[in-house]
Amino acid sequence: MYLSLVDVFSICKEYEHIEEQCLKEAKNTEELMEQQLFIENARSLGTIQLTDRIKEVKKRLDYLLNNHLFSQEDLELNSMTVTWPKRIQPIFDKNDEVSDLSGLDWIGFVSVFAGSCSARLLCKGTHCLQVVDKVRRERETVLTEKREAVVLELSKLKAKAFDIKECGDMDQLTTYTNEVFACDPKANERCARKHCVCEQGRGAVQDSETISNEVQEYWTEIFKVNKFFQQIKKKEMLEKANKEGVKRKKEDKDEPAEEMSAIVVCNKIMDQIKDFKEYIPVISILCNPGIRERHWVKMSEIAQKDITPDSGTSLRKVLKQDLMPFMEEFETISGAASKEFGLEKAMNKMKDEWESIEFNLIDYRDSGVKILASVDEIQQVLDDQIVKTQTMRGSPFIKPFETEIKAWEEKLMRMQETIDEWLKVQSQWLYLEPIFSSPDIMSQMPEEGRLFTIVDKTWKDVMRHASKDPKVIPATSLTGLLEKLKDNNELLDKILKGLNAYLEKKRLYFPRFFFLSNDEMLEILSETKDPTRVEPHLKKCFEGIAKLLFSPSLDILAIYSAESEQVKLIETINTVEAKGAVEKWLLTLEDVMLRSIRDVIDRSREAYANRVKIINASVKYAYEYLGNTPRLVITPLTDRCYRTLIGAFHLNLGGAPEGPAGTGKTETTKDLAKALAVQCVVFNCSDGLDYLAMGKFFKGLASSGAWACFDEFNRIELEVLSVVAQQILSIQRAVQDHLETFVFEGTTLVLNSNCFVAITMNPGYAGRSELPDNLKVLFRTVAMMVPDYALIGEISLYSYGFLDARNLAVKIVMTYRLCSEQLSSQPHYDYGMRAVKSVLVAAGNLKLKFPDEREDILLLRSIKDVNLPKFLSHDIPLFNGIISDLFPGVTLPEADYSDFLQAARDKCEEFKLQCVPIFQEKLIQTYEMLLVRHGFMLVGEPFSGKTSVLHTLAEMLTLLNDREQMEEQKTIYKTINPKSITMGQLYGMFDPVSHELCLILEEIMKMMTPNDFDLRGHGFDPGISSDCVQVWYDIFGAESTRVGANNEVVDIRYARRSKQRSDCGLVRMACASVRGLRCSQLQGQISKLSHSFFKNQTFLVLYLQTPLLTLKEDTLWYDFK
């Protein structure tokens, strides 16, 4: 051991000598040269030799560490020795810096040295090369040895770690720990820092929860170590007992057991941790991050001394102040500080949240003005924060921030009020801007136009400011913004009031304007300079007038029906004399039309009486021009309905046909009006109607003398029906009293006693209201149950030119009766009046196209074309068996679809589709359904080809039109996904600002005009519901004109002028039959998606000049188009 210490001292002395030489500053050139030579030698040879000696020392130390307990000084000396190779390199680097900074005369030294060494360099060049090579090899040897030394050191450390795990001697653990700390000063520093954190540093003891967790972690680790050493001790005692025997065991019982050093240390540490745990509540109370200066003042008053911490305050100092008696009071203060701190953080978080919230601004048309869009998220955040702020204000701990939180609440409330006023201004501005963009409207309402100009300027300034900085807080914090918006809303209310008064005045002058919406009226009234531009709107005022014949001087000479029938007017109407007042020449047109029709009738039948007698009632003929439209077949059921309605009219009551769908309730009412030459407006009722909208409609009826048929009247809410009863009663009493004028809801109206109100109801539908008693007594009811299908079919076939109409009509009825009995029950199968009507219409079209063909062949072809597309595959053989029994020996000839199929192949190639036979068949079936229906549905599983059939067919019809084949029309189609909008927007929703019905369907209808001969379709995809079915039934009904809840007139008669229609058809698409529809590369993927994602059927309806709609039962729809 003594020799080992001598070697250690010797090695340290040599390294210290090298260090001294490296750091010594040379006084002259000779000393510098000597120093550099010494250092060069030390770097190359000296350190290698010293490293070898250190290795020998380490070997001896490894043995001694296992057999001797070193003192602290010896351990430090050994640690210093083994770390010298690592510490000497920075000293060499320091020498290089000192040499570079030396102020010696290097130029003189170099010249002297060069002169003295030139001869030696010449003679020793070879020797120098040898030296260089030797040094290189020596350096490689040094690096190799260093690597081996590192590997050896790691091996020793692993061995020592293993020794510690197996050994119970705490001395060796202490020795190893000291050695490691000596080799790694940073670890020692971290340990010391932790100690300072616990006892000296206040700044680090801020999170009491973290300290508590760390203490618990330390306790767990020490407990594990203690348990480990306990197990080792127990093992050693057992082994010792086994060796010495039982006798020794008995002797040991009386002797106290000697504890292991490691266990003693562990127990001591655990005791210290237990003691420290007692101070954790103190740390939790006094190191609360929520404590502010005001809290320290209170605690100082309680302790009667200043305990406010400063930069030098530590936990040890705090504990020495003997504050434990006051901790209960301190805890209350600290708890309040935590609550206050939580409120403060919540308030700051709310403020920070607005930093990233901006208004979503979009361009308004091409005006260059931006408008607000989708503020729902902003409103949600605003509402949430207002609730939070009001809750915080009610907290007992908000007092320190009471002023600030109150100001923030006021800011939020003002922001909310500003946004509400902003949206209200925008809503009314968007409604009025198109109106006052018309110079004609501005000239007719100069005061309202002046006010709107003021609002328009302010609005654009506000939006320009918001566009520069769209963040919500800056945009709503503009000085005076809220006041400006309130002023603008007041002006807009005046403008709307003036606009409504203006329109009301026009409606009272020309009562048929009551049946139009405000937008339609404004479109008509804005055309003051060119009367021809009013022509597209005539259909909304006069059902039978499609267009007018104008002279070059804009005089009206004649009227035309939709069937191009011309009726010359007995008096020329001068539109120029009206001086831009459209309502004046429209009123004149109404009067001249009635007199012209009366003149035509008088001249055609001089013996024709001015009255028509039906039972015991007399009804005036109204001479309304209705065109050359088709009429209903008069059956006993129809005749009974006529008599009931005329009797009700005679008694100044209303009529109320009721019964299941498809029995002719609405059509019979309309046909009776046609027989009497009265304008009849069908009004589609919905649960969104209110008494104001109904009152507006009743004003038009009472003033114009028109008939109204309120379809599905019991869909209206019960509360509204009670008010409607009073409205109808006031009109009926005025008629009974033969008044010329009467007051209706505050408006004086000129009464036309020819007005009549009829309602239709289907009691079996869900969601229907029971009529109140005061409303029931105002109507006479008539039951409409089962129509006479055979009689209707017979007379219809006769009208189409069939000779064997009676037998053929019976076959139609028998076909549907057998189908209902033998075929499967499916929700889309229909064997009622609409199905019969479809077959009749198809047969009539075929008779016109093939007048010389056998009638049974034409009828069989019609039955198959209308019904076969909708049947499922397993029902088709049964259906074929039924028609083969009813039409024995009849074989259908193949139709010539060569041009059609060639167009199909061309378009399939263009769309990358496979034109397989089943796809061609579905194209033909869809096309044939197109000829006889207002609209139709494509029913089938996803990826069965519904969309491809529709789009391909539409493109085919356009191609056939370009090729001038099959007399087809150009097709325009659009697809709309109604799941992106609400049901109210799609089918009708009242705008609280304009009291107008806002619906996308209205905009679709506007694109279809009587002069537009293109074929148009629109695609929809809403979910199936009873309301949805009823809405589309309203559209697909057989009557050609209907009025929506906003008095919007919907005309679907012009879908195809050469064909008659009947409601909605259906084509069944089987997924298994059209597998070749898509590109073969996608076949497998589509098949998997079809079975994985979708299980419900899909309904798609196409109707012409009315929407093409897709109905889906599934609530979640994936569209992979």
PDB file of N, CA and C in Angstrom, residues 583-641:
ATOM      1  N   GLU A 583     -99.168  48.366 -62.417  1.00  0.00           N
ATOM      2  CA  GLU A 583    -100.423  47.858 -61.868  1.00  0.00           C
ATOM      3  C   GLU A 583    -101.633  48.429 -62.607  1.00  0.00           C
ATOM      4  N   LYS A 584    -101.482  49.605 -63.214  1.00  0.00           N
ATOM      5  CA  LYS A 584    -102.610  50.204 -63.917  1.00  0.00           C
ATOM      6  C   LYS A 584    -102.955  49.424 -65.176  1.00  0.00           C
ATOM      7  N   TRP A 585    -101.960  49.139 -66.015  1.00  0.00           N
ATOM      8  CA  TRP A 585    -102.297  48.420 -67.240  1.00  0.00           C
ATOM      9  C   TRP A 585    -102.567  46.937 -66.977  1.00  0.00           C
ATOM     10  N   LEU A 586    -102.070  46.385 -65.841  1.00  0.00           N
ATOM     11  CA  LEU A 586    -102.445  45.028 -65.484  1.00  0.00           C
ATOM     12  C   LEU A 586    -103.915  44.961 -65.079  1.00  0.00           C
ATOM     13  N   LEU A 587    -104.379  45.970 -64.356  1.00  0.00           N
ATOM     14  CA  LEU A 587    -105.787  46.014 -63.982  1.00  0.00           C
ATOM     15  C   LEU A 587    -106.666  46.163 -65.222  1.00  0.00           C
ATOM     16  N   THR A 588    -106.204  46.983 -66.150  1.00  0.00           N
ATOM     17  CA  THR A 588    -106.942  47.135 -67.411  1.00  0.00           C
ATOM     18  C   THR A 588    -106.953  45.821 -68.181  1.00  0.00           C
ATOM     19  N   LEU A 589    -105.810  45.103 -68.175  1.00  0.00           N
ATOM     20  CA  LEU A 589    -105.741  43.817 -68.861  1.00  0.00           C
ATOM     21  C   LEU A 589    -106.740  42.835 -68.272  1.00  0.00           C
ATOM     22  N   GLU A 590    -106.877  42.829 -66.952  1.00  0.00           N
ATOM     23  CA  GLU A 590    -107.838  41.922 -66.308  1.00  0.00           C
ATOM     24  C   GLU A 590    -109.254  42.224 -66.762  1.00  0.00           C
ATOM     25  N   ASP A 591    -109.614  43.497 -66.788  1.00  0.00           N
ATOM     26  CA  ASP A 591    -110.970  43.887 -67.191  1.00  0.00           C
ATOM     27  C   ASP A 591    -111.237  43.562 -68.661  1.00  0.00           C
ATOM     28  N   VAL A 592    -110.268  43.899 -69.530  1.00  0.00           N
ATOM     29  CA  VAL A 592    -110.458  43.644 -70.971  1.00  0.00           C
ATOM     30  C   VAL A 592    -110.479  42.145 -71.248  1.00  0.00           C
ATOM     31  N   MET A 593    -109.657  41.368 -70.505  1.00  0.00           N
ATOM     32  CA  MET A 593    -109.658  39.908 -70.700  1.00  0.00           C
ATOM     33  C   MET A 593    -111.042  39.329 -70.410  1.00  0.00           C
ATOM     34  N   LEU A 594    -111.623  39.721 -69.274  1.00  0.00           N
ATOM     35  CA  LEU A 594    -112.942  39.192 -68.918  1.00  0.00           C
ATOM     36  C   LEU A 594    -113.982  39.565 -69.961  1.00  0.00           C
ATOM     37  N   ARG A 595    -113.953  40.795 -70.427  1.00  0.00           N
ATOM     38  CA  ARG A 595    -114.940  41.229 -71.438  1.00  0.00           C
ATOM     39  C   ARG A 595    -114.695  40.545 -72.780  1.00  0.00           C
ATOM     40  N   SER A 596    -113.428  40.284 -73.095  1.00  0.00           N
ATOM     41  CA  SER A 596    -113.118  39.617 -74.365  1.00  0.00           C
ATOM     42  C   SER A 596    -113.593  38.168 -74.338  1.00  0.00           C
ATOM     43  N   ILE A 597    -113.373  37.475 -73.235  1.00  0.00           N
ATOM     44  CA  ILE A 597    -113.832  36.085 -73.139  1.00  0.00           C
ATOM     45  C   ILE A 597    -115.354  36.038 -73.196  1.00  0.00           C
ATOM     46  N   ARG A 598    -115.983  36.972 -72.534  1.00  0.00           N
ATOM     47  CA  ARG A 598    -117.450  36.999 -72.574  1.00  0.00           C
ATOM     48  C   ARG A 598    -117.944  37.257 -73.990  1.00  0.00           C
ATOM     49  N   ASP A 599    -117.265  38.095 -74.703  1.00  0.00           N
ATOM     50  CA  ASP A 599    -117.656  38.391 -76.082  1.00  0.00           C
ATOM     51  C   ASP A 599    -117.486  37.157 -76.970  1.00  0.00           C
ATOM     52  N   VAL A 600    -116.373  36.437 -76.761  1.00  0.00           N
ATOM     53  CA  VAL A 600    -116.155  35.218 -77.554  1.00  0.00           C
ATOM     54  C   VAL A 600    -117.257  34.207 -77.292  1.00  0.00           C
ATOM     55  N   ILE A 601    -117.607  34.045 -76.026  1.00  0.00           N
ATOM     56  CA  ILE A 601    -118.655  33.074 -75.685  1.00  0.00           C
ATOM     57  C   ILE A 601    -119.996  33.524 -76.226  1.00  0.00           C
ATOM     58  N   ASP A 602    -120.295  34.820 -76.124  1.00  0.00           N
ATOM     59  CA  ASP A 602    -121.563  35.329 -76.642  1.00  0.00           C
ATOM     60  C   ASP A 602    -121.662  35.119 -78.136  1.00  0.00           C
ATOM     61  N   ARG A 603    -120.570  35.324 -78.822  1.00  0.00           N
ATOM     62  CA  ARG A 603    -120.598  35.153 -80.270  1.00  0.00           C
ATOM     63  C   ARG A 603    -120.649  33.689 -80.674  1.00  0.00           C
ATOM     64  N   SER A 604    -120.081  32.818 -79.889  1.00  0.00           N
ATOM     65  CA  SER A 604    -120.090  31.396 -80.246  1.00  0.00           C
ATOM     66  C   SER A 604    -121.419  30.722 -79.903  1.00  0.00           C
ATOM     67  N   ARG A 605    -122.022  31.177 -78.849  1.00  0.00           N
ATOM     68  CA  ARG A 605    -123.308  30.594 -78.453  1.00  0.00           C
ATOM     69  C   ARG A 605    -124.235  31.714 -78.029  1.00  0.00           C
ATOM     70  N   GLU A 606    -124.970  32.215 -78.954  1.00  0.00           N
ATOM     71  CA  GLU A 606    -125.843  33.343 -78.647  1.00  0.00           C
ATOM     72  C   GLU A 606    -126.944  32.940 -77.674  1.00  0.00           C
ATOM     73  N   ALA A 607    -127.267  31.661 -77.692  1.00  0.00           N
ATOM     74  CA  ALA A 607    -128.326  31.208 -76.794  1.00  0.00           C
ATOM     75  C   ALA A 607    -127.786  30.848 -75.411  1.00  0.00           C
ATOM     76  N   TYR A 608    -126.472  31.047 -75.223  1.00  0.00           N
ATOM     77  CA  TYR A 608    -125.872  30.641 -73.947  1.00  0.00           C
ATOM     78  C   TYR A 608    -126.301  31.614 -72.844  1.00  0.00           C
ATOM     79  N   ALA A 609    -126.860  31.058 -71.791  1.00  0.00           N
ATOM     80  CA  ALA A 609    -127.311  31.912 -70.692  1.00  0.00           C
ATOM     81  C   ALA A 609    -126.120  32.411 -69.886  1.00  0.00           C
ATOM     82  N   ASN A 610    -126.340  33.472 -69.183  1.00  0.00           N
ATOM     83  CA  ASN A 610    -125.261  34.068 -68.398  1.00  0.00           C
ATOM     84  C   ASN A 610    -125.039  33.330 -67.080  1.00  0.00           C
ATOM     85  N   ARG A 611    -125.870  32.298 -66.826  1.00  0.00           N
ATOM     86  CA  ARG A 611    -125.725  31.577 -65.571  1.00  0.00           C
ATOM     87  C   ARG A 611    -125.724  30.071 -65.833  1.00  0.00           C
ATOM     88  N   VAL A 612    -125.097  29.360 -65.024  1.00  0.00           N
ATOM     89  CA  VAL A 612    -125.047  27.881 -65.108  1.00  0.00           C
ATOM     90  C   VAL A 612    -125.835  27.345 -63.934  1.00  0.00           C
ATOM     91  N   LYS A 613    -126.770  26.454 -64.206  1.00  0.00           N
ATOM     92  CA  LYS A 613    -127.615  25.884 -63.162  1.00  0.00           C
ATOM     93  C   LYS A 613    -127.034  24.546 -62.699  1.00  0.00           C
ATOM     94  N   ILE A 614    -126.770  24.409 -61.443  1.00  0.00           N
ATOM     95  CA  ILE A 614    -126.358  23.136 -60.851  1.00  0.00           C
ATOM     96  C   ILE A 614    -127.228  22.944 -59.608  1.00  0.00           C
ATOM     97  N   ILE A 615    -128.001  21.863 -59.597  1.00  0.00           N
ATOM     98  CA  ILE A 615    -129.013  21.590 -58.572  1.00  0.00           C
ATOM     99  C   ILE A 615    -129.812  22.856 -58.292  1.00  0.00           C
ATOM    100  N   ASN A 616    -129.829  23.293 -57.033  1.00  0.00           N
ATOM    101  CA  ASN A 616    -130.674  24.441 -56.701  1.00  0.00           C
ATOM    102  C   ASN A 616    -129.863  25.712 -56.499  1.00  0.00           C
ATOM    103  N   ALA A 617    -128.632  25.730 -56.996  1.00  0.00           N
ATOM    104  CA  ALA A 617    -127.775  26.889 -56.780  1.00  0.00           C
ATOM    105  C   ALA A 617    -127.441  27.555 -58.103  1.00  0.00           C
ATOM    106  N   SER A 618    -127.283  28.870 -58.051  1.00  0.00           N
ATOM    107  CA  SER A 618    -126.909  29.648 -59.231  1.00  0.00           C
ATOM    108  C   SER A 618    -125.529  30.244 -59.004  1.00  0.00           C
ATOM    109  N   VAL A 619    -124.641  30.053 -60.021  1.00  0.00           N
ATOM    110  CA  VAL A 619    -123.275  30.537 -59.918  1.00  0.00           C
ATOM    111  C   VAL A 619    -122.966  31.375 -61.144  1.00  0.00           C
ATOM    112  N   LYS A 620    -122.410  32.541 -60.938  1.00  0.00           N
ATOM    113  CA  LYS A 620    -122.039  33.404 -62.059  1.00  0.00           C
ATOM    114  C   LYS A 620    -120.832  32.841 -62.787  1.00  0.00           C
ATOM    115  N   TYR A 621    -120.885  32.909 -64.114  1.00  0.00           N
ATOM    116  CA  TYR A 621    -119.722  32.523 -64.916  1.00  0.00           C
ATOM    117  C   TYR A 621    -118.728  33.682 -64.879  1.00  0.00           C
ATOM    118  N   ALA A 622    -117.469  33.391 -64.547  1.00  0.00           N
ATOM    119  CA  ALA A 622    -116.520  34.462 -64.246  1.00  0.00           C
ATOM    120  C   ALA A 622    -115.706  34.926 -65.443  1.00  0.00           C
ATOM    121  N   TYR A 623    -115.717  34.189 -66.556  1.00  0.00           N
ATOM    122  CA  TYR A 623    -115.037  34.590 -67.796  1.00  0.00           C
ATOM    123  C   TYR A 623    -113.527  34.740 -67.640  1.00  0.00           C
ATOM    124  N   GLU A 624    -112.930  34.040 -66.705  1.00  0.00           N
ATOM    125  CA  GLU A 624    -111.465  34.048 -66.594  1.00  0.00           C
ATOM    126  C   GLU A 624    -110.885  33.212 -67.727  1.00  0.00           C
ATOM    127  N   TYR A 625    -109.875  33.760 -68.416  1.00  0.00           N
ATOM    128  CA  TYR A 625    -109.242  33.003 -69.499  1.00  0.00           C
ATOM    129  C   TYR A 625    -108.264  32.004 -68.890  1.00  0.00           C
ATOM    130  N   LEU A 626    -108.514  30.720 -69.144  1.00  0.00           N
ATOM    131  CA  LEU A 626    -107.699  29.658 -68.555  1.00  0.00           C
ATOM    132  C   LEU A 626    -106.958  28.838 -69.597  1.00  0.00           C
ATOM    133  N   GLY A 627    -107.055  29.216 -70.865  1.00  0.00           N
ATOM    134  CA  GLY A 627    -106.347  28.484 -71.906  1.00  0.00           C
ATOM    135  C   GLY A 627    -107.064  27.206 -72.280  1.00  0.00           C
ATOM    136  N   ASN A 628    -106.422  26.424 -73.128  1.00  0.00           N
ATOM    137  CA  ASN A 628    -107.006  25.176 -73.614  1.00  0.00           C
ATOM    138  C   ASN A 628    -106.415  24.012 -72.828  1.00  0.00           C
ATOM    139  N   THR A 629    -106.782  23.915 -71.549  1.00  0.00           N
ATOM    140  CA  THR A 629    -106.196  22.921 -70.642  1.00  0.00           C
ATOM    141  C   THR A 629    -107.071  21.677 -70.563  1.00  0.00           C
ATOM    142  N   PRO A 630    -106.485  20.520 -70.190  1.00  0.00           N
ATOM    143  CA  PRO A 630    -107.292  19.293 -70.075  1.00  0.00           C
ATOM    144  C   PRO A 630    -108.235  19.366 -68.887  1.00  0.00           C
ATOM    145  N   ARG A 631    -109.278  18.501 -68.923  1.00  0.00           N
ATOM    146  CA  ARG A 631    -110.296  18.479 -67.880  1.00  0.00           C
ATOM    147  C   ARG A 631    -110.366  17.099 -67.250  1.00  0.00           C
ATOM    148  N   LEU A 632    -110.974  17.035 -66.071  1.00  0.00           N
ATOM    149  CA  LEU A 632    -111.114  15.766 -65.381  1.00  0.00           C
ATOM    150  C   LEU A 632    -112.241  14.931 -65.974  1.00  0.00           C
ATOM    151  N   VAL A 633    -112.159  13.620 -65.725  1.00  0.00           N
ATOM    152  CA  VAL A 633    -113.261  12.720 -66.053  1.00  0.00           C
ATOM    153  C   VAL A 633    -114.319  12.852 -64.954  1.00  0.00           C
ATOM    154  N   ILE A 634    -115.556  13.067 -65.364  1.00  0.00           N
ATOM    155  CA  ILE A 634    -116.636  13.246 -64.398  1.00  0.00           C
ATOM    156  C   ILE A 634    -117.155  11.867 -63.996  1.00  0.00           C
ATOM    157  N   THR A 635    -116.952  11.505 -62.754  1.00  0.00           N
ATOM    158  CA  THR A 635    -117.442  10.243 -62.194  1.00  0.00           C
ATOM    159  C   THR A 635    -118.478  10.567 -61.124  1.00  0.00           C
ATOM    160  N   PRO A 636    -119.182   9.577 -60.636  1.00  0.00           N
ATOM    161  CA  PRO A 636    -120.138   9.854 -59.538  1.00  0.00           C
ATOM    162  C   PRO A 636    -119.469  10.520 -58.334  1.00  0.00           C
ATOM    163  N   LEU A 637    -118.233  10.102 -58.021  1.00  0.00           N
ATOM    164  CA  LEU A 637    -117.530  10.720 -56.903  1.00  0.00           C
ATOM    165  C   LEU A 637    -117.229  12.186 -57.189  1.00  0.00           C
ATOM    166  N   THR A 638    -116.790  12.463 -58.424  1.00  0.00           N
ATOM    167  CA  THR A 638    -116.511  13.844 -58.805  1.00  0.00           C
ATOM    168  C   THR A 638    -117.781  14.683 -58.783  1.00  0.00           C
ATOM    169  N   ASP A 639    -118.901  14.108 -59.292  1.00  0.00           N
ATOM    170  CA  ASP A 639    -120.163  14.837 -59.324  1.00  0.00           C
ATOM    171  C   ASP A 639    -120.649  15.161 -57.919  1.00  0.00           C
ATOM    172  N   ARG A 640    -120.492  14.206 -57.003  1.00  0.00           N
ATOM    173  CA  ARG A 640    -120.901  14.460 -55.622  1.00  0.00           C
ATOM    174  C   ARG A 640    -120.073  15.591 -55.013  1.00  0.00           C
ATOM    175  N   CYS A 641    -118.760  15.622 -55.310  1.00  0.00           N
ATOM    176  CA  CYS A 641    -117.906  16.699 -54.799  1.00  0.00           C
ATOM    177  C   CYS A 641    -118.320  18.038 -55.397  1.00  0.00           C
TER     178      CYS A 641
END
